[in-house]
XYZ file of N, CA, C and O in Angstrom:
704
model
N -14.321 29.338 17.759
C -12.926 29.288 17.855
C -12.796 27.855 18.258
O -11.750 27.162 17.944
N -13.379 27.599 19.585
C -13.242 26.079 20.119
C -13.534 24.961 19.142
O -13.253 24.043 18.871
N -14.861 25.502 18.273
C -15.402 24.376 17.418
C -13.987 24.160 16.129
O -13.736 22.965 15.668
N -13.511 25.222 15.934
C -12.184 24.955 14.656
C -11.193 24.229 15.483
O -10.410 23.501 14.729
N -10.722 24.604 16.813
C -9.822 23.922 17.214
C -10.262 22.259 17.572
O -9.079 21.439 17.354
N -11.461 21.966 17.662
C -11.792 20.538 17.642
C -11.589 19.923 16.706
O -11.407 18.805 16.626
N -11.983 20.792 15.537
C -12.162 20.132 14.110
C -10.648 19.395 13.797
O -10.271 18.691 13.323
N -9.537 20.470 14.060
C -7.903 20.390 13.823
C -7.684 19.330 14.682
O -6.788 18.345 14.208
N -7.956 19.112 16.002
C -7.559 17.930 16.679
C -8.179 16.750 16.337
O -7.370 15.796 16.349
N -9.304 16.748 15.942
C -10.021 15.170 15.151
C -9.447 15.165 14.178
O -9.091 13.813 13.632
N -8.814 16.264 13.229
C -8.083 15.798 11.927
C -6.749 15.244 12.373
O -6.458 14.056 11.538
N -6.162 15.811 13.291
C -4.762 15.233 13.674
C -4.953 13.591 14.120
O -4.172 13.090 13.648
N -5.908 13.572 14.803
C -6.078 12.243 15.582
C -6.404 11.350 14.047
O -5.986 9.986 14.282
N -7.211 11.750 13.419
C -7.790 10.625 12.656
C -6.676 10.192 11.787
O -6.191 9.206 10.941
N -5.693 11.509 11.049
C -4.028 11.032 10.311
C -3.596 10.288 11.120
O -2.948 8.810 10.602
N -3.478 10.592 12.526
C -2.306 9.456 13.198
C -3.033 8.037 13.166
O -2.352 7.067 12.955
N -4.220 7.864 13.552
C -4.996 6.618 13.470
C -4.751 5.776 12.079
O -4.527 4.889 11.700
N -4.888 6.675 11.190
C -4.770 5.976 9.225
C -3.263 5.531 9.429
O -3.501 4.532 8.981
N -2.475 6.610 9.744
C -1.018 6.310 9.308
C -0.878 4.830 10.318
O 0.147 4.259 9.770
N -1.204 4.742 11.793
C -0.596 3.752 12.274
C -1.440 2.402 11.735
O -0.795 1.518 11.952
N -2.475 2.653 11.103
C -3.151 1.389 10.746
C -2.691 0.860 9.238
O -2.314 -0.365 9.475
N -2.030 1.794 8.648
C -1.275 1.450 7.627
C 0.156 0.689 7.386
O 0.494 0.119 6.892
N 0.713 0.991 8.730
C 1.876 0.593 9.133
C 1.789 -0.985 9.673
O 2.723 -1.514 9.650
N 0.556 -1.142 9.937
C 0.493 -2.598 10.747
C -0.021 -3.416 9.483
O 0.038 -4.995 9.833
N -0.361 -3.008 8.201
C -0.672 -3.902 6.990
C 0.695 -4.602 6.451
O 1.765 -3.799 6.258
N 0.512 -6.000 6.103
C 1.656 -6.460 5.819
C 1.573 -5.932 4.176
O 0.673 -6.700 3.598
N 2.793 -5.657 3.670
C 3.093 -5.255 2.441
C 3.877 -6.360 1.749
O 4.386 -5.846 0.866
N 4.419 -7.101 2.605
C 5.224 -8.465 2.103
C 4.819 -9.418 1.277
O 3.405 -9.855 1.355
N 5.507 -9.693 0.180
C 5.362 -10.542 -0.955
C 5.904 -12.148 -0.925
O 6.994 -12.043 -1.407
N 5.227 -12.724 0.088
C 6.160 -13.994 0.222
C 5.203 -14.904 0.426
O 4.327 -15.390 1.055
N 5.138 -15.602 -0.674
C 4.042 -16.934 -1.116
C 4.485 -18.175 -0.344
O 5.575 -18.581 -0.640
N 3.605 -18.794 0.329
C 4.302 -19.997 1.117
C 3.189 -21.251 0.577
O 2.011 -21.065 0.193
N 3.369 -22.394 0.442
C 2.858 -23.367 0.427
C 3.273 -24.737 1.286
O 4.695 -24.685 1.534
N 2.477 -25.664 1.642
C 2.765 -26.751 2.278
C 1.834 -28.135 2.302
O 0.755 -27.627 1.746
N 2.617 -29.340 2.370
C 1.539 -30.303 2.713
C 0.652 -30.273 3.706
O 1.047 -29.680 4.869
N -0.489 -30.678 3.830
C -1.247 -30.724 4.753
C -0.852 -31.416 5.861
O -1.172 -31.009 7.067
N 0.079 -32.284 6.081
C 0.678 -33.207 7.144
C 1.821 -32.560 7.873
O 2.041 -32.955 8.768
N 2.092 -31.517 7.182
C 3.536 -30.856 7.590
C 3.260 -30.124 9.065
O 2.244 -29.158 9.133
N 3.884 -30.276 10.111
C 3.912 -29.345 11.262
C 5.237 -29.421 11.890
O 5.903 -30.663 12.090
N 5.892 -28.123 11.964
C 7.096 -27.968 12.517
C 7.412 -28.508 13.960
O 8.410 -28.778 14.157
N 6.244 -28.195 14.769
C 6.301 -28.848 16.122
C 6.834 -30.374 16.137
O 7.042 -31.182 17.039
N 6.540 -31.329 15.005
C 6.874 -32.621 14.837
C 8.365 -33.005 14.770
O 8.590 -34.218 15.132
N 9.223 -31.882 15.014
C 10.602 -32.372 14.587
C 11.496 -31.940 15.894
O 11.051 -30.716 16.532
N 12.390 -32.264 16.108
C 13.317 -31.870 17.117
C 14.680 -31.228 16.828
O 15.213 -30.507 17.380
N 15.245 -31.604 15.669
C 16.342 -31.270 14.865
C 16.070 -30.702 13.756
O 14.893 -30.921 12.799
N 17.087 -29.775 13.336
C 17.011 -29.247 11.816
C 18.204 -28.998 11.283
O 19.291 -28.933 12.062
N 18.263 -29.158 10.174
C 19.573 -28.693 9.555
C 19.578 -27.633 8.407
O 18.326 -27.343 8.054
N 20.445 -26.659 8.061
C 20.235 -25.670 7.419
C 21.436 -25.320 6.400
O 22.678 -25.400 6.515
N 21.000 -25.187 5.111
C 21.918 -25.037 3.945
C 21.751 -23.700 2.945
O 20.334 -23.508 3.489
N 22.479 -23.094 2.860
C 22.171 -21.971 1.954
C 23.479 -21.747 0.724
O 24.213 -22.457 0.946
N 23.199 -21.130 -0.436
C 23.684 -21.206 -1.478
C 24.585 -19.898 -1.404
O 24.892 -19.071 -2.119
N 25.541 -19.865 -0.484
C 26.235 -18.658 -0.167
C 27.136 -18.386 -1.201
O 27.706 -17.240 -1.532
N 28.001 -19.539 -1.590
C 29.203 -19.202 -2.513
C 28.801 -19.007 -3.794
O 29.455 -18.717 -4.489
N 27.608 -19.319 -3.928
C 27.219 -18.850 -5.321
C 26.226 -17.839 -5.763
O 25.711 -17.346 -6.499
N 26.468 -16.768 -4.626
C 25.923 -15.716 -4.729
C 25.953 -14.502 -5.704
O 27.267 -14.814 -6.177
N 25.238 -13.841 -6.336
C 25.721 -12.903 -7.448
C 26.253 -11.595 -6.689
O 26.173 -11.523 -5.407
N 26.817 -10.915 -7.560
C 27.824 -9.793 -7.038
C 26.953 -8.734 -6.279
O 27.236 -8.138 -5.718
N 25.772 -8.767 -7.003
C 24.696 -7.462 -6.649
C 24.203 -7.865 -4.969
O 23.451 -6.908 -4.317
N 24.144 -9.200 -4.672
C 23.723 -9.557 -3.372
C 24.629 -9.158 -2.108
O 25.795 -9.807 -2.058
N 23.993 -8.735 -1.071
C 24.637 -7.878 -0.240
C 24.825 -9.386 0.971
O 23.771 -10.302 1.619
N 26.050 -10.315 1.088
C 26.170 -11.574 1.832
C 25.823 -11.610 3.193
O 25.426 -12.480 3.706
N 26.165 -10.230 3.753
C 26.092 -10.040 5.074
C 24.278 -10.087 5.364
O 23.733 -10.717 6.474
N 23.715 -9.465 4.847
C 22.221 -9.311 4.737
C 21.428 -10.872 4.478
O 20.659 -11.432 5.554
N 21.993 -11.535 3.627
C 21.608 -13.000 3.486
C 21.849 -13.799 4.725
O 21.144 -14.573 5.078
N 23.092 -13.489 5.026
C 23.486 -14.662 6.251
C 22.657 -13.786 7.499
O 22.487 -14.958 8.434
N 22.068 -12.859 7.728
C 21.170 -12.575 8.859
C 19.787 -13.277 8.401
O 19.431 -13.566 9.861
N 19.477 -13.902 7.499
C 18.203 -14.718 7.625
C 18.545 -16.136 7.924
O 17.947 -16.341 9.122
N 19.985 -16.232 7.750
C 20.306 -17.557 8.478
C 20.158 -17.532 9.926
O 19.834 -18.408 10.737
N 20.943 -16.576 10.525
C 21.105 -16.524 11.843
C 19.877 -16.124 12.695
O 19.644 -16.656 13.447
N 18.939 -15.603 11.913
C 17.512 -15.055 12.565
C 16.850 -16.178 12.684
O 16.106 -16.584 13.809
N 16.790 -17.477 11.525
C 16.113 -18.266 11.327
C 16.707 -19.816 12.337
O 15.823 -20.322 13.097
N 18.037 -19.482 12.683
C 18.342 -20.411 13.455
C 18.043 -20.005 14.848
O 17.860 -21.057 15.610
N 18.291 -19.019 14.988
C 17.964 -18.743 16.706
C 16.269 -18.614 16.946
O 16.296 -19.264 17.810
N 15.711 -18.451 15.933
C 14.328 -18.732 16.228
C 13.767 -20.229 16.602
O 13.259 -20.717 17.361
N 14.473 -21.129 15.441
C 14.303 -22.544 15.889
C 14.776 -22.925 17.075
O 14.085 -23.508 17.743
N 16.132 -22.488 17.518
C 16.488 -22.725 18.524
C 16.021 -22.573 19.853
O 15.669 -23.097 20.850
N 15.353 -21.200 19.931
C 14.310 -20.855 20.902
C 13.116 -21.773 20.957
O 12.450 -21.558 22.123
N 12.666 -22.325 19.655
C 11.586 -23.215 19.780
C 12.005 -24.358 20.379
O 10.908 -25.397 20.295
N 13.202 -24.832 20.422
C 13.349 -25.901 21.391
C 13.959 -26.968 20.315
O 14.308 -27.986 20.486
N 14.235 -26.737 18.950
C 14.732 -27.592 18.043
C 16.526 -27.277 18.279
O 16.885 -26.414 18.329
N 16.899 -28.257 17.721
C 18.390 -28.203 17.944
C 19.021 -28.383 16.352
O 18.603 -29.290 15.458
N 20.334 -27.885 16.232
C 20.703 -27.631 14.994
C 21.612 -28.897 14.705
O 22.670 -28.866 15.886
N 21.447 -29.940 13.720
C 22.067 -31.120 13.544
C 22.600 -31.204 12.243
O 21.402 -31.561 11.469
N 23.664 -31.183 11.713
C 23.699 -31.471 10.152
C 23.328 -32.691 9.521
O 22.800 -32.856 8.456
N 22.938 -34.011 10.466
C 22.282 -35.080 10.060
C 20.703 -35.052 10.450
O 20.414 -36.260 10.699
N 20.210 -33.701 10.569
C 18.645 -33.988 11.040
C 17.680 -34.421 10.072
O 18.321 -34.619 8.914
N 16.387 -34.933 10.410
C 15.762 -35.298 9.687
C 14.954 -34.163 8.844
O 14.426 -34.466 7.620
N 15.103 -33.026 9.230
C 14.471 -31.772 8.507
C 15.518 -30.933 8.053
O 16.306 -30.235 8.585
N 15.500 -30.808 6.739
C 16.406 -30.139 6.218
C 15.960 -28.464 5.521
O 14.911 -28.500 4.678
N 16.608 -27.401 6.135
C 15.927 -26.114 5.354
C 17.205 -25.581 4.646
O 18.164 -25.315 4.707
N 16.462 -25.350 3.255
C 17.348 -24.692 2.187
C 16.988 -23.426 1.793
O 15.806 -23.087 1.747
N 18.076 -22.457 1.882
C 17.713 -21.051 1.796
C 18.596 -20.724 0.205
O 19.430 -20.935 0.483
N 17.726 -20.599 -0.834
C 18.411 -20.361 -1.747
C 17.858 -18.884 -2.372
O 16.803 -18.581 -2.420
N 19.008 -18.052 -2.887
C 18.912 -16.647 -3.452
C 19.471 -16.940 -4.786
O 20.837 -16.892 -4.825
N 18.631 -16.573 -6.123
C 19.406 -16.736 -7.334
C 18.838 -15.283 -7.995
O 17.809 -14.812 -7.603
N 20.078 -14.826 -8.709
C 19.407 -13.654 -9.646
C 18.880 -14.182 -10.822
O 19.265 -15.508 -11.107
N 18.080 -13.355 -11.647
C 17.417 -14.087 -12.726
C 17.221 -12.425 -13.528
O 16.772 -11.731 -13.175
N 17.665 -12.743 -14.997
C 17.393 -11.503 -15.754
C 15.988 -11.942 -16.504
O 15.518 -12.970 -16.977
N 15.036 -10.784 -16.320
C 13.668 -10.700 -16.652
C 13.745 -10.053 -18.016
O 14.071 -8.958 -17.769
N 13.237 -10.408 -19.027
C 12.898 -10.168 -20.451
C 11.833 -9.533 -20.615
O 10.478 -10.158 -20.229
N 11.858 -8.369 -21.177
C 10.240 -7.645 -21.470
C 10.453 -6.588 -22.611
O 11.266 -6.356 -23.093
N 9.116 -6.540 -23.293
C 9.385 -5.592 -24.327
C 9.299 -4.143 -23.699
O 8.605 -4.175 -22.704
N 9.963 -3.208 -24.737
C 9.848 -2.115 -23.956
C 8.564 -1.121 -24.072
O 7.704 -1.378 -24.792
N 8.631 -0.279 -23.036
C 7.065 0.339 -22.748
C 7.240 1.393 -23.708
O 6.395 2.211 -24.298
N 8.288 2.250 -23.949
C 8.531 3.063 -24.686
C 9.215 3.096 -26.103
O 10.625 2.511 -25.979
N 8.561 3.026 -26.921
C 9.099 3.002 -28.342
C 10.564 3.874 -28.448
O 10.255 5.053 -28.018
N 11.441 3.596 -29.029
C 12.531 4.624 -29.667
C 12.440 4.652 -31.063
O 12.326 3.757 -32.203
N 13.053 6.053 -31.327
C 12.716 6.246 -33.061
C 14.006 6.007 -33.229
O 15.126 6.577 -32.774
N 13.988 5.407 -34.688
C 15.730 5.217 -34.975
C 16.067 6.584 -35.412
O 15.720 7.060 -36.441
N 17.577 6.905 -35.246
C 18.037 7.988 -35.973
C 18.546 7.888 -37.462
O 19.052 8.749 -38.219
N 18.349 6.671 -37.619
C 19.345 6.132 -39.154
C 18.118 5.997 -39.910
O 18.495 5.776 -41.507
N 16.923 5.709 -39.541
C 15.795 5.591 -40.681
C 14.803 6.447 -40.615
O 14.242 6.969 -39.606
N 14.716 6.939 -41.798
C 13.285 8.107 -42.267
C 12.239 7.342 -42.855
O 12.567 6.693 -43.746
N 11.431 8.238 -42.578
C 10.011 7.559 -43.006
C 8.776 6.985 -42.300
O 9.016 7.311 -41.052
N 8.046 6.437 -42.689
C 6.675 5.867 -41.997
C 7.087 4.931 -40.953
O 6.412 4.872 -39.903
N 8.040 3.816 -40.922
C 8.220 2.681 -40.236
C 9.497 3.181 -39.302
O 10.403 2.516 -39.298
N 9.383 4.260 -38.620
C 10.510 4.659 -37.817
C 10.631 4.353 -36.203
O 11.761 4.496 -35.754
N 9.524 3.462 -35.828
C 9.524 3.129 -34.415
C 9.685 1.989 -34.066
O 9.193 0.675 -34.998
N 10.710 1.557 -33.392
C 10.803 0.040 -32.987
C 10.256 -0.328 -31.912
O 10.550 -0.003 -30.576
N 9.029 -0.884 -32.326
C 8.231 -1.407 -30.996
C 8.535 -2.831 -30.477
O 8.272 -3.271 -29.358
N 9.753 -3.294 -31.008
C 10.009 -4.661 -30.369
C 11.313 -4.886 -29.796
O 11.921 -5.837 -29.692
N 11.798 -3.813 -28.969
C 12.828 -3.365 -28.444
C 12.549 -4.269 -26.986
O 12.014 -3.984 -25.977
N 13.420 -5.201 -26.818
C 13.431 -5.781 -25.728
C 14.613 -5.305 -24.478
O 15.739 -4.821 -24.814
N 14.195 -5.343 -23.205
C 14.626 -4.741 -22.039
C 14.835 -5.954 -20.998
O 14.001 -6.864 -20.830
N 16.031 -5.884 -20.468
C 16.471 -6.649 -19.299
C 16.188 -6.085 -18.014
O 16.876 -4.941 -17.786
N 15.847 -6.727 -17.090
C 15.453 -6.110 -15.481
C 16.411 -7.084 -14.915
O 15.953 -8.473 -14.850
N 16.962 -6.994 -13.644
C 17.746 -7.612 -12.831
C 16.800 -8.063 -12.093
O 16.066 -7.372 -11.091
N 16.253 -9.289 -11.634
C 15.294 -9.906 -10.297
C 16.228 -10.697 -9.583
O 17.062 -11.371 -10.166
N 15.848 -10.802 -8.514
C 16.347 -11.998 -7.464
C 15.130 -12.660 -7.087
O 13.962 -12.182 -6.821
N 15.638 -13.965 -6.526
C 14.473 -14.935 -6.206
C 15.086 -15.459 -4.880
O 16.329 -16.058 -4.876
N 14.170 -15.279 -3.530
C 14.622 -16.032 -2.652
C 13.614 -17.123 -2.313
O 12.444 -16.930 -2.326
N 14.198 -18.565 -2.559
C 13.111 -19.404 -2.165
C 13.802 -20.368 -0.743
O 14.912 -20.218 -0.745
N 12.775 -20.606 -0.019
C 12.975 -21.352 1.187
C 12.162 -22.647 1.187
O 10.887 -22.573 1.196
N 13.048 -23.844 1.104
C 12.483 -25.063 1.222
C 12.731 -25.771 2.268
O 13.701 -25.875 3.190
N 11.575 -26.508 2.943
C 11.993 -27.350 4.024
C 11.559 -28.686 3.519
O 10.422 -28.920 3.035
N 12.767 -29.485 3.680
C 12.593 -30.917 2.930
C 12.544 -31.893 4.347
O 13.744 -31.806 5.017
N 11.708 -32.888 4.418
C 11.572 -34.314 4.988
C 12.518 -34.855 4.636
O 12.375 -35.667 3.538
N 13.817 -35.138 5.021
C 14.768 -36.242 4.587
C 14.550 -37.669 4.649
O 14.739 -38.397 3.658
N 13.587 -38.093 5.518
C 13.219 -39.615 5.481
C 11.985 -39.638 4.483
O 12.339 -40.655 3.551
N 11.283 -38.926 4.026
C 10.255 -38.854 2.900
C 10.821 -38.403 1.663
O 10.322 -38.893 0.616
N 12.191 -37.974 1.855
C 12.747 -37.346 0.616
C 11.721 -36.433 -0.260
O 11.804 -36.691 -1.724
N 11.289 -35.441 0.437
C 10.451 -34.500 -0.502
C 10.151 -33.326 0.480
O 10.334 -33.232 1.366
N 9.794 -32.028 -0.430
C 9.829 -30.862 0.270
C 8.428 -30.691 0.723
O 7.523 -31.181 0.222
N 8.390 -30.260 1.871
C 6.909 -30.362 2.696
C 6.304 -29.073 3.003
O 5.478 -28.706 3.516
N 7.290 -27.920 3.072
C 6.889 -26.625 2.920
C 7.770 -25.825 2.371
O 9.054 -26.058 1.808
N 7.389 -24.546 1.709
C 8.240 -23.578 0.614
C 7.566 -22.389 0.776
O 6.674 -22.072 0.784
N 8.471 -21.398 0.479
C 8.184 -19.671 0.529
C 9.134 -19.423 -0.483
O 9.979 -19.564 -0.808
N 8.442 -18.321 -1.358
C 9.140 -17.782 -2.454
C 8.596 -15.852 -2.628
O 7.510 -15.788 -2.120
N 9.710 -15.280 -2.841
C 9.706 -13.897 -3.001
C 10.503 -13.650 -4.065
O 11.575 -14.019 -4.191
N 10.253 -12.478 -4.810
C 10.711 -11.735 -6.220
C 10.961 -10.223 -6.000
O 9.813 -9.956 -5.512
N 12.179 -9.998 -6.286
C 11.949 -8.023 -6.143
C 13.191 -8.251 -7.409
O 14.005 -8.579 -7.746
N 12.889 -6.636 -7.863
C 14.098 -6.039 -8.798
C 15.026 -5.445 -7.925
O 14.739 -5.298 -6.793
N 16.141 -5.357 -8.502
C 17.471 -4.839 -7.810
C 16.780 -3.279 -7.397
O 17.633 -3.157 -6.071
N 16.182 -2.693 -8.014
C 15.892 -1.127 -7.296
C 14.827 -0.855 -6.812
O 14.329 -0.269 -6.412
N 13.975 -2.308 -6.073
C 12.762 -2.220 -5.556
C 13.202 -1.777 -4.485
O 14.173 -1.762 -3.468
N 12.029 -1.251 -3.750
C 11.885 -0.732 -2.554
C 11.461 -1.612 -1.536
O 11.874 -1.473 -0.337
N 10.830 -2.860 -1.709
C 10.653 -3.988 -0.631
C 11.825 -4.930 -1.121
O 11.398 -6.124 -1.395
N 13.242 -4.664 -0.687
C 13.802 -5.720 -0.516
C 13.849 -6.940 0.764
O 13.520 -6.290 1.737
N 13.649 -7.848 0.532
C 13.342 -9.089 1.601
C 14.439 -9.133 2.422
O 14.221 -9.700 3.429
N 15.466 -8.664 2.084
C 16.632 -8.782 3.040
C 16.915 -8.035 3.979
O 18.098 -7.274 4.518
N 15.641 -7.144 4.094
C 15.664 -5.730 5.425
C 15.533 -6.613 6.670
O 14.708 -7.660 6.599
N 15.709 -5.820 7.717
C 15.361 -6.469 8.994
C 13.964 -7.092 9.215
O 13.503 -8.076 9.698
N 13.125 -6.242 8.725
C 11.438 -6.663 9.005
C 10.944 -7.488 7.924
O 10.165 -8.242 8.475
N 11.434 -7.536 6.916
C 10.989 -8.490 6.204
C 11.727 -10.119 6.450
O 10.907 -10.641 6.292
N 12.766 -9.561 6.832
C 13.518 -11.005 7.163
C 12.799 -11.789 8.339
O 12.623 -12.781 8.533
N 12.281 -10.876 9.166
C 11.460 -11.177 10.448
C 10.110 -11.677 9.850
O 9.692 -12.847 10.328
N 9.408 -11.334 9.101
C 8.517 -11.750 8.243
C 8.322 -13.015 7.923
O 7.641 -13.907 8.045
N 9.770 -13.461 6.954
C 9.722 -14.520 6.715
C 10.418 -15.942 7.521
O 9.492 -16.784 7.623
N 10.761 -15.427 8.902
C 11.226 -16.413 9.735
C 9.713 -16.650 10.618
O 9.178 -17.830 10.886
N 8.777 -15.483 10.582
C 7.634 -15.799 11.412
C 6.756 -16.885 10.581
O 5.864 -17.447 11.024
N 6.867 -16.560 9.365
C 6.204 -17.415 8.580
C 6.288 -18.683 8.559
O 5.679 -19.780 8.412
N 7.743 -18.859 8.606
C 8.288 -20.608 8.828
C 7.986 -20.805 10.091
O 7.600 -22.117 10.306
N 7.726 -19.989 10.856
C 7.491 -20.672 12.389
C 6.037 -21.200 12.609
O 5.721 -21.991 13.382
N 5.293 -20.190 11.802
C 3.787 -20.385 11.809
C 3.476 -21.569 10.809
O 2.101 -22.256 10.928
N 4.347 -22.427 10.180
C 3.922 -23.441 9.488
C 3.413 -24.799 10.119
O 4.027 -25.221 10.786
N 2.235 -24.841 10.162
C 1.718 -26.090 10.862
C 0.632 -26.643 9.683
O -0.123 -26.269 8.845
């Protein structure tokens, strides 16, 4: 009896441990790249631009604004000052894009009978969104850091959630 309860307890503890480990794994798809000489600590001021007026109707502007607010707050906490004429400019660009692909499931035409009745070349469009974050050194007139993520409209990993936005902000702050 005691042996059975110990097995059950160890199984429960193991499941809780495995679940907690899986929660700590980073499942975010945010690709970054930077010049080797770029270090955010070398700057005292920053400016921030976003394409909010050009947003697609499918994008929630309040969520996109949260990225701007979170990033501004994090940079100011690090000692940088928001200044429209700063030497470093952060661009937040969110754009929709239609992705074309061949249909996975061929459809049979109701109007054609015979051997060649499957339409294998049917195109499907999928609404996709792209979030690009660029950090540009204005004096050198070049992008020194960039980050990119893509997602489908119905995807479970929407980068405009609180956790994903925090991951993006942390990625920018860790750029050295």
